[in-house]
Coordinates of N, CA, C and O in Angstrom, one line a residue:
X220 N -143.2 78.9 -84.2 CA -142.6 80.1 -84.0 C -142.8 80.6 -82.5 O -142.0 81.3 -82.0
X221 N -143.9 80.2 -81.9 CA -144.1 80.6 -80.8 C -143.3 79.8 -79.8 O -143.0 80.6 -78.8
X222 N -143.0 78.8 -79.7 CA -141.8 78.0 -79.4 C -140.5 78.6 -79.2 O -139.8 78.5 -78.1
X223 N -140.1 79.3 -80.4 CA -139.0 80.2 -80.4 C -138.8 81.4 -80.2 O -137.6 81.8 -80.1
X224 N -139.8 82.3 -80.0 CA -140.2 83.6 -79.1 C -140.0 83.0 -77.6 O -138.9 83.2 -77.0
X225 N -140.7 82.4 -77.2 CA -140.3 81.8 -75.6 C -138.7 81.5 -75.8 O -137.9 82.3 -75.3
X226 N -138.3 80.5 -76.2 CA -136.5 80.5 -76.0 C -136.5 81.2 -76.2 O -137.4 81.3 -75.4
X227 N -136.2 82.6 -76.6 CA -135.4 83.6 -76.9 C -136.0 84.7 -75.5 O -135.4 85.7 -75.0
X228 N -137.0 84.2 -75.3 CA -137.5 85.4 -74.5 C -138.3 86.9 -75.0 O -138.3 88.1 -74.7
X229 N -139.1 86.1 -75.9 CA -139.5 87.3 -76.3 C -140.8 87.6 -76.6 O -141.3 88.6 -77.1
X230 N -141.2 86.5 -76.3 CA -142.7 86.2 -75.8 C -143.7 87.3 -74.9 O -143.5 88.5 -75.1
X231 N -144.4 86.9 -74.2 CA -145.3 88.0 -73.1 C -145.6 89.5 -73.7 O -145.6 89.8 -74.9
X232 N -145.9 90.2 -72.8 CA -145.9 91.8 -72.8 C -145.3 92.3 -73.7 O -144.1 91.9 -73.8
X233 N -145.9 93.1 -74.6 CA -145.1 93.9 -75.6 C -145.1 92.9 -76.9 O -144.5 93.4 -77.9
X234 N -145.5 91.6 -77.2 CA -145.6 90.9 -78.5 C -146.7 90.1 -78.5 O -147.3 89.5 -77.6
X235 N -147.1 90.4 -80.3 CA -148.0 89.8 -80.7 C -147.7 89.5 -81.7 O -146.6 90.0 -82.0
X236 N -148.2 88.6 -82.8 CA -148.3 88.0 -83.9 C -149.7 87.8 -84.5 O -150.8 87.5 -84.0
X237 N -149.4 87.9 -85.8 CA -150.3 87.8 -86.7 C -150.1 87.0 -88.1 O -149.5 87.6 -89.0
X238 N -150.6 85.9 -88.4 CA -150.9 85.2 -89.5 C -151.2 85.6 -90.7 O -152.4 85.5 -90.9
X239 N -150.6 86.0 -91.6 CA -150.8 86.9 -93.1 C -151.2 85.5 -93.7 O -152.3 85.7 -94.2
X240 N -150.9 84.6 -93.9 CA -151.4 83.5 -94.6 C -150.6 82.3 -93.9 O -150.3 82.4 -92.7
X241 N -150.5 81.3 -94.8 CA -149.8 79.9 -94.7 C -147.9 79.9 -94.0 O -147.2 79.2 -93.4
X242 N -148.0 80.9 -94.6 CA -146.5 81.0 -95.3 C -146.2 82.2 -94.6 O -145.3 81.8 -94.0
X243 N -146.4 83.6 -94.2 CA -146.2 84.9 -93.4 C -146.7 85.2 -92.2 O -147.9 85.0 -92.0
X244 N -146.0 85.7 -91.3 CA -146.3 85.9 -90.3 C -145.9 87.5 -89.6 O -144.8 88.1 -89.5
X245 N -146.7 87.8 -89.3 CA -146.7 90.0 -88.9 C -145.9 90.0 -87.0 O -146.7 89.6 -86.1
X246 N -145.1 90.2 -86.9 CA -144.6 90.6 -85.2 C -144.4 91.9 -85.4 O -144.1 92.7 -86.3
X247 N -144.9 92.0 -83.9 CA -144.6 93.5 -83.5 C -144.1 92.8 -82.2 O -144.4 91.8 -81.6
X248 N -143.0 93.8 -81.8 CA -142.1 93.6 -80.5 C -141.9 94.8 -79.9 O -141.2 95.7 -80.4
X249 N -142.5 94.9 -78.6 CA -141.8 96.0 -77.3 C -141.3 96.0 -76.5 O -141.7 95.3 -75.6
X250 N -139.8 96.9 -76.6 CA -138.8 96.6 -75.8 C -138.1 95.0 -75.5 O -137.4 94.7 -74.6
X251 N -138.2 94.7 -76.0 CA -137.2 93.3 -76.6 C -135.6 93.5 -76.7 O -134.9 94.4 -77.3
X252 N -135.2 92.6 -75.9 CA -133.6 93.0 -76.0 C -133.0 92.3 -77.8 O -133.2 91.3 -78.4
X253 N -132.1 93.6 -78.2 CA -131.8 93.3 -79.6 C -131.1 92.3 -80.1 O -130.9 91.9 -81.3
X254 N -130.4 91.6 -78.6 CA -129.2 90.6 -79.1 C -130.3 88.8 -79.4 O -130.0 87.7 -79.9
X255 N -131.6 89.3 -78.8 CA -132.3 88.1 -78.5 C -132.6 87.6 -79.3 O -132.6 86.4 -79.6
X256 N -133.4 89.3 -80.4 CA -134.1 89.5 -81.6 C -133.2 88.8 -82.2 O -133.7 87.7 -82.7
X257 N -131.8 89.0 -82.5 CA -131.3 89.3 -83.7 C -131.1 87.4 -83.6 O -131.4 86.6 -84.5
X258 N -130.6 86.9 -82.4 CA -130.8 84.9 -82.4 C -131.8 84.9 -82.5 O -131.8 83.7 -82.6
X259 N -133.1 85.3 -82.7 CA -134.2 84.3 -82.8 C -134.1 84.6 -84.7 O -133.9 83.7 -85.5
X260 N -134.4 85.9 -85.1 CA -134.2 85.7 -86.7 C -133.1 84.8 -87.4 O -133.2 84.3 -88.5
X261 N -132.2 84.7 -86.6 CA -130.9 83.7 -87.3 C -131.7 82.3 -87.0 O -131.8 81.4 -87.8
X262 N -132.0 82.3 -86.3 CA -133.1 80.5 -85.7 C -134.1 80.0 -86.8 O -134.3 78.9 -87.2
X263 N -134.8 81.1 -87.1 CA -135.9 81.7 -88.3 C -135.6 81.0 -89.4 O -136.2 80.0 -89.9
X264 N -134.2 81.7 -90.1 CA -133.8 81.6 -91.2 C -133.3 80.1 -91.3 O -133.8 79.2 -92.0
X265 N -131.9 79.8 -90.4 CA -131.4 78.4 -90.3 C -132.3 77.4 -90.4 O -132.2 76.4 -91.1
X266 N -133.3 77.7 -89.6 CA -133.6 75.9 -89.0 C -134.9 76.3 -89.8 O -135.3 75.4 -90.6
X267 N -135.6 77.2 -89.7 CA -137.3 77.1 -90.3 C -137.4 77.8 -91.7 O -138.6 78.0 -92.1
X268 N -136.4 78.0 -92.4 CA -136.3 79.0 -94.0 C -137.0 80.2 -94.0 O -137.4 80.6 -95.1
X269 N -137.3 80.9 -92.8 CA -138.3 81.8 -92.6 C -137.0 83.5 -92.7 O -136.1 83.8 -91.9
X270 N -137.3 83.8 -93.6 CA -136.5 85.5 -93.5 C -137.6 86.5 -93.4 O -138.7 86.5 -93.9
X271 N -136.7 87.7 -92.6 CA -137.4 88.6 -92.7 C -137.6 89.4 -93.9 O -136.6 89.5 -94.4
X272 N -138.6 90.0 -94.5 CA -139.1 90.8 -95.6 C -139.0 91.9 -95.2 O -138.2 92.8 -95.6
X273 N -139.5 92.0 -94.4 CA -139.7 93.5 -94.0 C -139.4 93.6 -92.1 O -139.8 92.8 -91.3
X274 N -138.5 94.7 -92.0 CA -137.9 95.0 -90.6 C -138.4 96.7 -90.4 O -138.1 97.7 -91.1
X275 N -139.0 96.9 -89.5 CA -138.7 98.2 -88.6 C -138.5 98.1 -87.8 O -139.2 97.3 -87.2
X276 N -137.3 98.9 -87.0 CA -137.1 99.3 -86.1 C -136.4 100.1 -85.3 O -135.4 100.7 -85.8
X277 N -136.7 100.5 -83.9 CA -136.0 101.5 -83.4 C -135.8 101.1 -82.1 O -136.2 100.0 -81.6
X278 N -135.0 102.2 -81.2 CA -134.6 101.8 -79.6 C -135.8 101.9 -78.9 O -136.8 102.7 -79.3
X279 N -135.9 101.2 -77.8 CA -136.5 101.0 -77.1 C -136.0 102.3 -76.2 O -134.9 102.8 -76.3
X280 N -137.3 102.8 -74.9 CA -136.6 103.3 -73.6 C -135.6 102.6 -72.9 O -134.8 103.2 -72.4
X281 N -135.7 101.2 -72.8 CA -134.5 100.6 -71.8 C -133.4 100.2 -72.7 O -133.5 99.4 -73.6
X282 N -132.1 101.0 -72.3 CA -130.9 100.6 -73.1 C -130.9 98.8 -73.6 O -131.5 97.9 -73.0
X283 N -130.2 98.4 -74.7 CA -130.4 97.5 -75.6 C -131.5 96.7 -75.8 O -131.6 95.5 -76.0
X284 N -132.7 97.7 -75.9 CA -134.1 97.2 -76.2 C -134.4 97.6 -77.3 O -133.8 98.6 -77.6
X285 N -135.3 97.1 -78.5 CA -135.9 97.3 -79.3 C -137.4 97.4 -79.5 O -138.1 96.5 -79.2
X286 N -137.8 98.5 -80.2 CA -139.1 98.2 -80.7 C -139.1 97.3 -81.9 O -138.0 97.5 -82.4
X287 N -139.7 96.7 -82.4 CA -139.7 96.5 -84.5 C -141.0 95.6 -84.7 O -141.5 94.9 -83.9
X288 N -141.2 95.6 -85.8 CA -142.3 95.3 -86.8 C -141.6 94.5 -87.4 O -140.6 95.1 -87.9
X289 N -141.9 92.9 -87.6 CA -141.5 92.1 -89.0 C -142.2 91.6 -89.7 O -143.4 91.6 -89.4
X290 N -141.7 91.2 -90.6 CA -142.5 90.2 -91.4 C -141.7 89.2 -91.7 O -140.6 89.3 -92.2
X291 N -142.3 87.7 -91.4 CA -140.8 86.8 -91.5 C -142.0 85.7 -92.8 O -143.0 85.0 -92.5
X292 N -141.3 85.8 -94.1 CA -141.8 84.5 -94.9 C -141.1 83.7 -95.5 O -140.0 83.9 -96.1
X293 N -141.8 82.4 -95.4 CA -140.9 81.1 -96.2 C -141.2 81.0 -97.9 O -140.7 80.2 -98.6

């Protein structure tokens, strides 16, 4: 996953992750551009069976930025 946060660019400052088990995985993202988010969850689902469960989110201060909380499990 961490592989695919870097391609997308969404890596660094403002993201972390967290390991719920085998199988789930906890992101928080700041200021993340939404169009990057929204290919790396399509990348998720396609290629790794991984969907999001749970989504929050809101705008970021920098126009087409996002904040959001996921939850992505296989």
């Amino acid at each position: 996953m961490i592989a695919a946060l870097k391609q997308f660019q969404l890596d660094g400052a403002g993201a972390t992750s967290e390991e719920k088990d085998k199988n789930s995985v906890s992101l928080k993202l700041e200021g993340k551009p939404f169009d990057a988010l929204a290919q790396f969850l399509a990348l998720m689902e396609t290629q790794h069976a991984a969907l999001a469960t749970r989504m929050d989110m809101k705008p970021a201060a920098k126009p087409g930025a996002v904040d959001a909380q996921i939850t992505l499990e296989r």
